[in-house]
Amino acid sequence: NYVAKTYPNTEKIFVWRSVWTAFASMVFKYDQNSKIALITPFDRFIDRAKEQYSFLPVSMLLRYRFDNREVFNDSYRYCDWGENCNIKTKLWIFVAEKDEVIDSKFWISLYNNISKVKQELKIIKDAMHNDILDNKDFWTEFNKFLQEK
């Protein structure tokens, strides 16, 4: 909220990766005129945690759910994409084709369930979770994200 209020008419670029993508939707809640890139994201932190720690009562342990689908869609609830809608954000989602940490069902759910957000999905061939940033194709696509107006 501080950045949105301090720099209201400035283009801002937010890049979030892996577990940190949980915070992207919170930033978006306060600033719908920024560029957002999610790298190796997931839809709901609680679902990812339940899969990873199935032996724990995750629902009772987590205070925050970090539901990216809900927050992105909620921010668009009152937007009819007409004259009064001034939301300019486009969400870019970069995923590793061979991600061994975040199962594809989590980013597919994110992509399919954020229906009101303009999105661009980029699947980086032959990339894994921890080497996606070393992939030449990732940087080619990421530069397109940076250049887009």
mmCIF file of C-alpha atoms in Angstrom, residues 30-147:
data_model
loop_
_atom_site.group_PDB
_atom_site.id
_atom_site.type_symbol
_atom_site.label_atom_id
_atom_site.label_comp_id
_atom_site.label_asym_id
_atom_site.label_seq_id
_atom_site.Cartn_x
_atom_site.Cartn_y
_atom_site.Cartn_z
ATOM 1 C CA TYR A 30 -3.454 -2.097 -3.462
ATOM 2 C CA ASP A 31 -2.037 -1.310 -6.894
ATOM 3 C CA GLN A 32 -3.893 -2.490 -9.992
ATOM 4 C CA ASN A 33 -1.749 -0.457 -12.381
ATOM 5 C CA SER A 34 1.495 -2.347 -12.076
ATOM 6 C CA LYS A 35 3.171 -5.101 -14.068
ATOM 7 C CA ILE A 36 3.365 -8.412 -12.250
ATOM 8 C CA ALA A 37 5.431 -11.479 -13.125
ATOM 9 C CA LEU A 38 4.967 -14.722 -11.228
ATOM 10 C CA ILE A 39 7.771 -17.238 -11.694
ATOM 11 C CA THR A 40 7.047 -20.868 -10.754
ATOM 12 C CA PRO A 41 3.843 -19.888 -8.899
ATOM 13 C CA PHE A 42 1.000 -21.763 -7.244
ATOM 14 C CA ASP A 43 -2.659 -21.005 -6.688
ATOM 15 C CA ARG A 44 -3.211 -21.457 -2.948
ATOM 16 C CA PHE A 45 -0.426 -21.768 -0.407
ATOM 17 C CA ILE A 46 -2.555 -23.941 1.859
ATOM 18 C CA ASP A 47 -3.023 -26.563 -0.872
ATOM 19 C CA ARG A 48 0.709 -26.685 -1.561
ATOM 20 C CA ALA A 49 1.461 -27.001 2.159
ATOM 21 C CA LYS A 50 -1.104 -29.784 2.606
ATOM 22 C CA GLU A 51 0.527 -31.758 -0.183
ATOM 23 C CA GLN A 52 4.044 -31.243 1.155
ATOM 24 C CA TYR A 53 3.165 -31.874 4.812
ATOM 25 C CA SER A 54 0.244 -34.298 4.606
ATOM 26 C CA PHE A 55 1.067 -35.665 8.064
ATOM 27 C CA LEU A 56 0.431 -32.270 9.741
ATOM 28 C CA PRO A 57 -2.865 -30.431 10.422
ATOM 29 C CA VAL A 58 -1.831 -27.647 8.044
ATOM 30 C CA SER A 59 -5.237 -25.925 8.075
ATOM 31 C CA MET A 60 -4.929 -25.348 11.804
ATOM 32 C CA LEU A 61 -1.266 -24.307 11.669
ATOM 33 C CA LEU A 62 -1.424 -21.681 8.919
ATOM 34 C CA ARG A 63 -2.738 -18.302 9.923
ATOM 35 C CA TYR A 64 -2.864 -16.965 6.354
ATOM 36 C CA ARG A 65 -4.072 -18.943 3.359
ATOM 37 C CA PHE A 66 -2.474 -16.822 0.609
ATOM 38 C CA ASP A 67 -5.097 -17.618 -2.007
ATOM 39 C CA ASN A 68 -3.835 -15.913 -5.175
ATOM 40 C CA ARG A 69 -6.949 -16.870 -7.143
ATOM 41 C CA GLU A 70 -9.317 -15.263 -4.660
ATOM 42 C CA VAL A 71 -7.441 -11.984 -4.243
ATOM 43 C CA PHE A 72 -6.793 -11.419 -7.953
ATOM 44 C CA ASN A 73 -10.443 -12.115 -8.803
ATOM 45 C CA ASP A 74 -11.790 -10.116 -5.870
ATOM 46 C CA SER A 75 -9.903 -6.999 -6.973
ATOM 47 C CA TYR A 76 -11.763 -7.159 -10.270
ATOM 48 C CA ARG A 77 -15.184 -7.767 -8.716
ATOM 49 C CA TYR A 78 -16.482 -4.273 -9.416
ATOM 50 C CA CYS A 79 -14.800 -3.820 -12.759
ATOM 51 C CA ASP A 80 -17.052 -4.114 -15.811
ATOM 52 C CA TRP A 81 -14.198 -3.408 -18.273
ATOM 53 C CA GLY A 82 -16.116 -0.367 -19.453
ATOM 54 C CA GLU A 83 -15.453 3.341 -19.172
ATOM 55 C CA ASN A 84 -15.036 3.257 -15.378
ATOM 56 C CA CYS A 85 -12.542 0.415 -15.236
ATOM 57 C CA ASN A 86 -9.011 1.721 -14.923
ATOM 58 C CA ILE A 87 -7.180 -1.518 -14.071
ATOM 59 C CA LYS A 88 -4.176 -1.889 -16.360
ATOM 60 C CA THR A 89 -2.316 -4.793 -14.826
ATOM 61 C CA LYS A 90 -1.480 -7.803 -16.901
ATOM 62 C CA LEU A 91 -0.279 -10.845 -15.036
ATOM 63 C CA TRP A 92 2.575 -12.816 -16.599
ATOM 64 C CA ILE A 93 3.008 -16.381 -15.370
ATOM 65 C CA PHE A 94 6.323 -18.134 -16.066
ATOM 66 C CA VAL A 95 6.430 -21.859 -15.310
ATOM 67 C CA ALA A 96 9.134 -24.488 -15.614
ATOM 68 C CA GLU A 97 8.106 -27.361 -17.862
ATOM 69 C CA LYS A 98 9.882 -29.900 -15.636
ATOM 70 C CA ASP A 99 9.237 -28.264 -12.247
ATOM 71 C CA GLU A 100 9.942 -30.858 -9.570
ATOM 72 C CA VAL A 101 8.941 -28.594 -6.642
ATOM 73 C CA ILE A 102 5.614 -27.032 -7.668
ATOM 74 C CA ASP A 103 3.383 -29.601 -9.347
ATOM 75 C CA SER A 104 1.815 -28.342 -12.578
ATOM 76 C CA LYS A 105 -1.691 -28.738 -11.107
ATOM 77 C CA PHE A 106 -1.017 -25.703 -8.883
ATOM 78 C CA TRP A 107 -0.116 -23.271 -11.668
ATOM 79 C CA ILE A 108 -2.789 -24.715 -13.963
ATOM 80 C CA SER A 109 -5.338 -24.056 -11.231
ATOM 81 C CA LEU A 110 -4.004 -20.526 -10.813
ATOM 82 C CA TYR A 111 -4.151 -19.820 -14.540
ATOM 83 C CA ASN A 112 -7.610 -21.346 -15.032
ATOM 84 C CA ASN A 113 -9.204 -19.809 -11.951
ATOM 85 C CA ILE A 114 -8.149 -16.208 -12.373
ATOM 86 C CA SER A 115 -10.759 -15.496 -14.967
ATOM 87 C CA LYS A 116 -10.962 -11.712 -14.837
ATOM 88 C CA VAL A 117 -7.267 -10.877 -15.006
ATOM 89 C CA LYS A 118 -5.488 -10.350 -18.285
ATOM 90 C CA GLN A 119 -2.807 -13.029 -18.298
ATOM 91 C CA GLU A 120 0.079 -14.322 -20.322
ATOM 92 C CA LEU A 121 1.300 -17.866 -19.647
ATOM 93 C CA LYS A 122 4.849 -18.832 -20.617
ATOM 94 C CA ILE A 123 5.965 -22.437 -20.220
ATOM 95 C CA ILE A 124 9.744 -22.565 -20.294
ATOM 96 C CA LYS A 125 10.828 -25.750 -22.068
ATOM 97 C CA ASP A 126 13.311 -28.083 -20.373
ATOM 98 C CA ALA A 127 13.455 -25.826 -17.295
ATOM 99 C CA MET A 128 13.255 -27.108 -13.734
ATOM 100 C CA HIS A 129 12.192 -25.196 -10.628
ATOM 101 C CA ASN A 130 15.668 -24.228 -9.507
ATOM 102 C CA ASP A 131 17.246 -23.573 -12.900
ATOM 103 C CA ILE A 132 14.510 -21.609 -14.672
ATOM 104 C CA LEU A 133 16.491 -18.380 -14.220
ATOM 105 C CA ASP A 134 19.457 -19.993 -15.983
ATOM 106 C CA ASN A 135 17.349 -20.776 -19.042
ATOM 107 C CA LYS A 136 17.914 -18.602 -22.127
ATOM 108 C CA ASP A 137 14.268 -18.966 -23.219
ATOM 109 C CA PHE A 138 13.124 -17.633 -19.848
ATOM 110 C CA TRP A 139 15.117 -14.436 -20.328
ATOM 111 C CA THR A 140 13.819 -14.009 -23.884
ATOM 112 C CA GLU A 141 10.241 -14.183 -22.604
ATOM 113 C CA PHE A 142 10.992 -12.107 -19.525
ATOM 114 C CA ASN A 143 12.386 -9.319 -21.709
ATOM 115 C CA LYS A 144 9.074 -9.324 -23.615
ATOM 116 C CA PHE A 145 7.323 -8.840 -20.280
ATOM 117 C CA LEU A 146 9.577 -5.886 -19.456
ATOM 118 C CA GLN A 147 9.074 -4.293 -22.878
#
